[in-house]
Amino acid sequence: MKRTLVLLAALTPLPLAAQSQLTTPAEKTAAQSIEAGDLRAHIGFLASDLLEGRGPGTRGDALAQQYIAAQFQLLGLKPAGPNGSYLQPFELVGMTGHPETLTFINATERMELRFHDDFIASSGVQEAEAVLQDSELVFVGYGIQAPEYQWDDFKGMDLRGKTLLILNNDPEDDPKLFGGKARLRYGRWDYKYEQAAKVGAAGAILLHTTPSAGYAWQVVQTSWSGEQFELPAPEGTPRLRMKAWTTDEATRRVLRLSDVDLDSLRSAAQRREFRPVPLGVKVSTRFANRVRRRPTANVLGLLPGSDPRLSREVVLYTAHHDHLGMKDDAKPGEDAIYNGAVDNASGVAAMLEAAEAFTVLPKAPPRSILFASVAAEEQGLLGSQYLAEHLPVPPGRVAANVNIDGLNIHGRTRDVTVIGLGKSSLDGPLTALARAQGRIIKADQLPDRGFFYRSDQYNFARLGIPAAYFSSGMDFIGRPPGWGKERREKWEALHYHQPSDELGSEWDFSGAVEDVRLFFLLGAHVARTRELPRWNKGDEFEAPRLQALEALKSEEAK
């Protein structure tokens, strides 16, 4: 390993007064152990064809878990899973099956949408059959209930048994409402399905456009058309019979049956006074599902802290090791493997390099460091959900979460994008650490995408754990203005959730190395600073943090 990089002078413990400084000499030295060649090597294995796209519950998934566990063991991390294992196993329910058509009828006409081209749908129940028969179609705007904004798209209407047509995203015309152009949790597809189920709907159809989703229709096709996974459904949980997406053009064809203009509906949905609109159309379809239970696991490694009291607390690093597996309908000679090199073999590689940097330190930080490679992120953040529900320590003892989901593969940048900038006290050390690298911190440069709610840190933020989540900077050194945004959009159009997300010889890791060093130094700073990070006053996650800390006090007082 690279422990020879540590300077002998760094072996002298820091006095307490110095423990709040930005970085220590030992941390700066340890950060230099993070190298491009190591990142490439980890990605090369995890994104190889051998792992067949790391689909949840597959051989490739198990190989990825064992590789990561072996790396943790090699680094000397302690197993943090149950029964002295690096693995935290859990079960997924996989469902395969989709209808070929969605049928819509009014009093006199009938029309059908075609699977894949017009709509994508999956069963909302973990059963062999799911039937939607003559369910009334109702447009419910954005499908949002947000008391803090005095917003309720349902207005108390009885929607039991209906199929809800829902706009993606959230209203953005008024900058004082929701996040303006920035997407909040209310704009996420999973929130909308959850709300539809809560009001008793039988089905929900999200209307896709590339601007409202933040990705093209092909991403919906690849992400939702294969086997779909969920955690086992708790008894009595409200469930939809159907969860679907439709294209804008297909939706307009459906609305011709009701003689309603889609643009008029969209316009009406921007206002608080909007009320659901029954469309005079009924929807029918049937799912014949193959339902099976499949094992997967999170991989957990712990670096115990050196302080007798603070070591009970942890800094949590996360990165997801799963991807989309293999195409079921690949043509002969077609690339069928979703290798997931950027998304997210690169994130796991970054976490492994950060873990190695911590082991290079001559002495562990006062707080413990928990490294978690989580499963089934692409299926709806399932692995991090399971981990959040089964943390090795109470949520109040998790100081912060540093989540890594994709690395910069295009070179060095003058900036660092922090998703969720302005939400927590982590902004301070992040800004200073980036400045020490000669870079600046920028807020989410694509705020309409809702990235904070689309990766694993969200499940920990919901518990009140302050989270840092990063994206590539866009101001590339030696490149003209706008080059970074152009490259980002091109990559998303050609490679995001496609078999072409593969490790390339042209990848430039120089910027990734700087980013991963920043991720390491942030965690090291949090791990030795006595004051816990906190959400900013009034933030949506402040209340659960305060509750978690209060619960900890009550437990310790017993």
PDB file of C-alpha atoms in Angstrom, residues 157 176 215 266 268 325 337 365 428 431 463-464 556:
ATOM      1  CA  MET A 157     -61.650  14.587  -4.617  1.00  0.00           C
ATOM      2  CA  LYS A 176     -41.513  31.987  -4.571  1.00  0.00           C
ATOM      3  CA  TYR A 215     -33.458  12.936 -19.465  1.00  0.00           C
ATOM      4  CA  ARG A 266     -50.662  22.357 -18.181  1.00  0.00           C
ATOM      5  CA  ALA A 268     -54.245  25.403 -15.327  1.00  0.00           C
ATOM      6  CA  GLY A 325     -27.556  -5.592 -16.101  1.00  0.00           C
ATOM      7  CA  ILE A 337     -24.239  -5.150 -21.452  1.00  0.00           C
ATOM      8  CA  PRO A 365      -9.530  10.130  12.977  1.00  0.00           C
ATOM      9  CA  GLY A 428     -18.121  26.154   4.946  1.00  0.00           C
ATOM     10  CA  THR A 431     -15.732  26.071   0.137  1.00  0.00           C
ATOM     11  CA  LEU A 463     -33.206  10.682   8.564  1.00  0.00           C
ATOM     12  CA  GLY A 464     -31.725  14.108   9.227  1.00  0.00           C
ATOM     13  CA  GLU A 556     -28.395   7.897  26.651  1.00  0.00           C
TER      14      GLU A 556
END
